[in-house]
PDB file of C-alpha atoms in Angstrom:
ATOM      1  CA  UNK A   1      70.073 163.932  65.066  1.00 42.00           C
ATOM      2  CA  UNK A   2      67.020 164.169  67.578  1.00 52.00           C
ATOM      3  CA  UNK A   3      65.149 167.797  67.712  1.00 61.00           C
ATOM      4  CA  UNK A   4      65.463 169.529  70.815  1.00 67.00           C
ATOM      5  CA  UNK A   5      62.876 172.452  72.320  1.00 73.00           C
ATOM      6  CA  UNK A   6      64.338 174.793  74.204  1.00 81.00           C
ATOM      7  CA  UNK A   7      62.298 177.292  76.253  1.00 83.00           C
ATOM      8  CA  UNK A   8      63.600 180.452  78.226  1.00 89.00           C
ATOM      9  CA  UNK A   9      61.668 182.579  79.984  1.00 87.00           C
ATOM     10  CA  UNK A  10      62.095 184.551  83.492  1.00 87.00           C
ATOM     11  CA  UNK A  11      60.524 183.600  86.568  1.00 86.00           C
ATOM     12  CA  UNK A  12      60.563 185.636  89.910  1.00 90.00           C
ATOM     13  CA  UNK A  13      63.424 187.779  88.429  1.00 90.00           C
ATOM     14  CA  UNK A  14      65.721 185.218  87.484  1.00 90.00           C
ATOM     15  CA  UNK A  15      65.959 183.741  84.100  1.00 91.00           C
ATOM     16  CA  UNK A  16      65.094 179.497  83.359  1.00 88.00           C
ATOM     17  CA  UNK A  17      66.163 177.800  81.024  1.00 87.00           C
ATOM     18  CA  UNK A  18      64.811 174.341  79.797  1.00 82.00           C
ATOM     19  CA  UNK A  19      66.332 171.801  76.493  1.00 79.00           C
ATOM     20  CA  UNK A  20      63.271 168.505  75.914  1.00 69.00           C
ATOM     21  CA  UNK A  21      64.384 166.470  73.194  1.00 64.00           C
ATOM     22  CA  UNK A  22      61.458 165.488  70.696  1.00 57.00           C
ATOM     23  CA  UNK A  23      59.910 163.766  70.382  1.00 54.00           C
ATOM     24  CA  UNK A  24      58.072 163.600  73.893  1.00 54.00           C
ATOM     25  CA  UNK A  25      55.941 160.019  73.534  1.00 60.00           C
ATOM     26  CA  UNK A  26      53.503 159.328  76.315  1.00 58.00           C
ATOM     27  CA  UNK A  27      55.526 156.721  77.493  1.00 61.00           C
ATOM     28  CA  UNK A  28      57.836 159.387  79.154  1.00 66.00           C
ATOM     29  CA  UNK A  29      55.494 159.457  82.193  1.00 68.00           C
ATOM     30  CA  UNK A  30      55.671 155.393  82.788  1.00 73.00           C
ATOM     31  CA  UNK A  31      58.027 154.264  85.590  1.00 81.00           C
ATOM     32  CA  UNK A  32      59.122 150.468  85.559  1.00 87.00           C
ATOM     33  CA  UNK A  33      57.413 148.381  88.484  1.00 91.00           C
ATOM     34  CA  UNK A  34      59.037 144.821  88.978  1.00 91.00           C
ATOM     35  CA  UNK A  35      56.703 142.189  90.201  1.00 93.00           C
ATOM     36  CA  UNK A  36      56.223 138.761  90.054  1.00 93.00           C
ATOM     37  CA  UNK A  37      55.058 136.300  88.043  1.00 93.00           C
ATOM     38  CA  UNK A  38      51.715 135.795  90.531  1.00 94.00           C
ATOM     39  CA  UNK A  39      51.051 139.860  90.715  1.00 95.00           C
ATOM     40  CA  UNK A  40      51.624 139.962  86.938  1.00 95.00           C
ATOM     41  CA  UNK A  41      48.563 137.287  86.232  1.00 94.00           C
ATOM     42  CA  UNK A  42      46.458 137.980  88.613  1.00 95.00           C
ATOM     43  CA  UNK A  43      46.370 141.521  87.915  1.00 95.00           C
ATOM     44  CA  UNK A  44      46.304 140.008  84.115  1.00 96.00           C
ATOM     45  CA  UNK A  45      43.361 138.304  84.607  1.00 96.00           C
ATOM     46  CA  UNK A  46      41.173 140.530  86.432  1.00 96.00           C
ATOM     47  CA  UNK A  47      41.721 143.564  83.615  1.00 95.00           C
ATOM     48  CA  UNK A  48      38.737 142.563  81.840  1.00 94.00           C
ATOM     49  CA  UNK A  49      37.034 145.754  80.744  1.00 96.00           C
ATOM     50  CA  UNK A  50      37.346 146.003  76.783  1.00 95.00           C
ATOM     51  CA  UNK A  51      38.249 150.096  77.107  1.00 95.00           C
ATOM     52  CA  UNK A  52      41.420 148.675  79.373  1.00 95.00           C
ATOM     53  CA  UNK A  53      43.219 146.484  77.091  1.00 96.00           C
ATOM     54  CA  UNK A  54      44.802 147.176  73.510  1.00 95.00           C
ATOM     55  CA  UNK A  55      45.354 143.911  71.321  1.00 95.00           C
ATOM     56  CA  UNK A  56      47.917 144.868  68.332  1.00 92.00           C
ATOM     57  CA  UNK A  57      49.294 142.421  65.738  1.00 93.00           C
ATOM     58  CA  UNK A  58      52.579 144.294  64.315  1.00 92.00           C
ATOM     59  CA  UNK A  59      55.101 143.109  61.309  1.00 91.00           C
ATOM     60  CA  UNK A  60      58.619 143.712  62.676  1.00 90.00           C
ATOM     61  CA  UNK A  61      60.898 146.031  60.813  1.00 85.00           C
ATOM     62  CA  UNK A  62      63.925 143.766  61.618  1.00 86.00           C
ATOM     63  CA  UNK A  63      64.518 139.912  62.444  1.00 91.00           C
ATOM     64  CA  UNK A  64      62.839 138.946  65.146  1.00 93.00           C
ATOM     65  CA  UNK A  65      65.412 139.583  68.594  1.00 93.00           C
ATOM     66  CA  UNK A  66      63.902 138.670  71.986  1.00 94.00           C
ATOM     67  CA  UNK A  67      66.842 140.393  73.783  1.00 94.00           C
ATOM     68  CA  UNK A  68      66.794 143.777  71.099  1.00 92.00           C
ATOM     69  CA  UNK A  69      62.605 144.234  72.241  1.00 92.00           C
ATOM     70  CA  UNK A  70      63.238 143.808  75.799  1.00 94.00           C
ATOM     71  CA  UNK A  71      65.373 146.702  75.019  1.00 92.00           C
ATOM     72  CA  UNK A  72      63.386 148.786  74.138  1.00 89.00           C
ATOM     73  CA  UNK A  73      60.554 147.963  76.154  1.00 90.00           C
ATOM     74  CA  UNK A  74      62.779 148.807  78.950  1.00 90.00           C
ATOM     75  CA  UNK A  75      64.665 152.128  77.714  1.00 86.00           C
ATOM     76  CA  UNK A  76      62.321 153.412  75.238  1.00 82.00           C
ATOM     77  CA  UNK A  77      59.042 152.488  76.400  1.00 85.00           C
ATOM     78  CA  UNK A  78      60.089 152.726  80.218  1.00 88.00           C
ATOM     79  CA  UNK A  79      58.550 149.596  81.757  1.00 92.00           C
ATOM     80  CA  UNK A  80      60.287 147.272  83.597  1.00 94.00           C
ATOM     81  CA  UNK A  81      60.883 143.670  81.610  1.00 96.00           C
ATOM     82  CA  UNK A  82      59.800 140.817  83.891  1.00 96.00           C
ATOM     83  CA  UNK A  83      62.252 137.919  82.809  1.00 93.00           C
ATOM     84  CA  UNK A  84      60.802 134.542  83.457  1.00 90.00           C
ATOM     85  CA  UNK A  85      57.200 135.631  84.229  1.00 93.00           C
ATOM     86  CA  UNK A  86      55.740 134.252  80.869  1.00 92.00           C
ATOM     87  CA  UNK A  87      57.195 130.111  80.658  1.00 92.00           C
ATOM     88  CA  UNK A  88      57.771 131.081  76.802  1.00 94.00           C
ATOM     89  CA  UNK A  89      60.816 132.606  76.216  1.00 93.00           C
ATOM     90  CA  UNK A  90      59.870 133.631  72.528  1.00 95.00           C
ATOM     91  CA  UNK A  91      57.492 136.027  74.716  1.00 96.00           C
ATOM     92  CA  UNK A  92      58.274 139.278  76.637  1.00 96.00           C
ATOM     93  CA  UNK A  93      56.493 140.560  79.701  1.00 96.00           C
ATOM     94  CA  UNK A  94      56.651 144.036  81.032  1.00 95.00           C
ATOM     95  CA  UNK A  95      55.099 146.353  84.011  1.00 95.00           C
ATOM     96  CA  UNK A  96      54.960 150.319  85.152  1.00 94.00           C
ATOM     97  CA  UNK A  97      52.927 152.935  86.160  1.00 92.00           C
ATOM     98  CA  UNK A  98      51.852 155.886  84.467  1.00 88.00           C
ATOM     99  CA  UNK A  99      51.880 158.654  86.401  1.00 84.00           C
ATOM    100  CA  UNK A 100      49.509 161.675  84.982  1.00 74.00           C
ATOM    101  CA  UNK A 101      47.108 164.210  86.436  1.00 71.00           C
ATOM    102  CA  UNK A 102      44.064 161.584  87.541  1.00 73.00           C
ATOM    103  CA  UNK A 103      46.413 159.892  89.263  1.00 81.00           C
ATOM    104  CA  UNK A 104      48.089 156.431  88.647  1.00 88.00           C
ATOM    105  CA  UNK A 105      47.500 153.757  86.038  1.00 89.00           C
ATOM    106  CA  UNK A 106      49.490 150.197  86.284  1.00 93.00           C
ATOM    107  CA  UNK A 107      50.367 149.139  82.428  1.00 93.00           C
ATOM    108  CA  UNK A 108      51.138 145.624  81.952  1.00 96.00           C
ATOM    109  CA  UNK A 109      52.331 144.121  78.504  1.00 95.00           C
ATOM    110  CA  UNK A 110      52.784 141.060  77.097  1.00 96.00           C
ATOM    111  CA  UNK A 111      54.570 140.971  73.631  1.00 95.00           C
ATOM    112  CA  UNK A 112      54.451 137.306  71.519  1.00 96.00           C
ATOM    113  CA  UNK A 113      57.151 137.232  68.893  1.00 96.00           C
ATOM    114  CA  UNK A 114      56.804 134.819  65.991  1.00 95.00           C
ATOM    115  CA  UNK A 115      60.316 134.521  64.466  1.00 94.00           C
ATOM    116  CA  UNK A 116      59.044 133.031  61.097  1.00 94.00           C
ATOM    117  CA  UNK A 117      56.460 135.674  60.730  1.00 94.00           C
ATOM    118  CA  UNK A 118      58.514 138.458  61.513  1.00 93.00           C
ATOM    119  CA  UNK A 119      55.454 139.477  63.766  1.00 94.00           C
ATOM    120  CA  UNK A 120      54.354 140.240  67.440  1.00 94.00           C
ATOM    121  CA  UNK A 121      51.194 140.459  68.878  1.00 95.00           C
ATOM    122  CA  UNK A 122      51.135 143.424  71.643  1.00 94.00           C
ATOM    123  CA  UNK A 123      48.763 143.469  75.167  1.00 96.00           C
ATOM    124  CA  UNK A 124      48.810 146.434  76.582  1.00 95.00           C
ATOM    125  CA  UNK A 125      46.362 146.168  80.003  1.00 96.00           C
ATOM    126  CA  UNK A 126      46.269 149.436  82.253  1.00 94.00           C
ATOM    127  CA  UNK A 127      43.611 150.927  84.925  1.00 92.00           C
ATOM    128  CA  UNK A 128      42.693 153.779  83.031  1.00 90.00           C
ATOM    129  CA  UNK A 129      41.367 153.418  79.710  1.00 91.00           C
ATOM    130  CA  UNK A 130      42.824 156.637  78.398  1.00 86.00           C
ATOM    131  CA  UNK A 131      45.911 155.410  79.501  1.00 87.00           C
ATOM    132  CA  UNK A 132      45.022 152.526  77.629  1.00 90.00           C
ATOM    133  CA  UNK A 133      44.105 154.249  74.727  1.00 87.00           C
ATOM    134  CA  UNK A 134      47.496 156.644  74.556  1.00 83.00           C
ATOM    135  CA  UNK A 135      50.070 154.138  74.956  1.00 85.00           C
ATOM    136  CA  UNK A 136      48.423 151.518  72.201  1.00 85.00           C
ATOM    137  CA  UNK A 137      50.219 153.718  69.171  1.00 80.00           C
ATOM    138  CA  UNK A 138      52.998 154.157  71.053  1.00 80.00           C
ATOM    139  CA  UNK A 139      54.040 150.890  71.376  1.00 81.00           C
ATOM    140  CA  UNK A 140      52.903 149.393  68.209  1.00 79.00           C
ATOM    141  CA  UNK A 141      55.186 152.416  66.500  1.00 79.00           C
ATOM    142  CA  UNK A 142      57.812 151.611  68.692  1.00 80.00           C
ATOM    143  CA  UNK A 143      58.157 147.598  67.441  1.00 82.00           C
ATOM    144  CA  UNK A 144      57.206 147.302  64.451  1.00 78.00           C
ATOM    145  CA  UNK A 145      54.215 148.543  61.874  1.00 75.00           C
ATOM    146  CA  UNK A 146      50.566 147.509  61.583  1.00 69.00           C
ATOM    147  CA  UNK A 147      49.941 144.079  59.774  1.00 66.00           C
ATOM    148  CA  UNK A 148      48.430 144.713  56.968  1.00 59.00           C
TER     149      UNK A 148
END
């Protein structure tokens, strides 16, 4: 079962109440951003600052599913999954924003699966390089676990 936080307190006289389940991952303050397949490289290609992009190889913890990933690219890691964006269908692209007190940071992924491997190499690119740096553990924890 998931942990849950729950906070009460009183404000202005009247009593609050607030349940978070845990845990709270970064990825909570990404919203999904659908664009197209243009947008998507062209923003890809002019990210070229080393502090903005995040380069993981992961081993998967189960077979290899293009559809199961997309998943939870979408629900658990909040972006939105750009179908036909990358020619490859083995590969998965995703976009969002992260919304945080500086402001916002696009975060575009690409995730290559390799079926045979049971691996995936993970791009994160963002606008902010501490977004960039936050959301790299994240993901890798959230598809897979680092190649050893």
């Amino acid at each position: 079962s998931l942990l849950q936080l729950s906070l009460s307190f009183l404000a202005n006289g009247k009593s609050q109440h607030h349940k978070w389940d845990l845990p709270i991952t970064i990825s909570r303050f990404c919203d999904g951003a659908s664009i197209d397949a243009q947008k998507f490289f062209g923003t890809w290609q002019q990210t070229t600052q080393p502090s903005q992009i995040s380069v993981d190889v992961v081993q998967s913890l189960h077979p290899i599913n293009v559809a199961a990933i997309s998943k939870v690219v979408q629900l658990g890691l909040r972006l939105s999954v750009l179908d036909g964006v990358d020619k490859n269908s083995n590969n998965i692209t995703g976009a969002g924003v992260f919304i945080c007190a500086q402001g916002q940071s696009f975060v575009l992924t690409r995730i290559e699966t390799n079926a045979e491997a049971q691996m995936m190499r993970i791009t994160i690119k963002t606008s902010n390089p501490s977004v960039t740096a936050a959301l790299k553990g994240t993901f890798a924890t959230a598809l897979g676990k680092p190649a050893s």
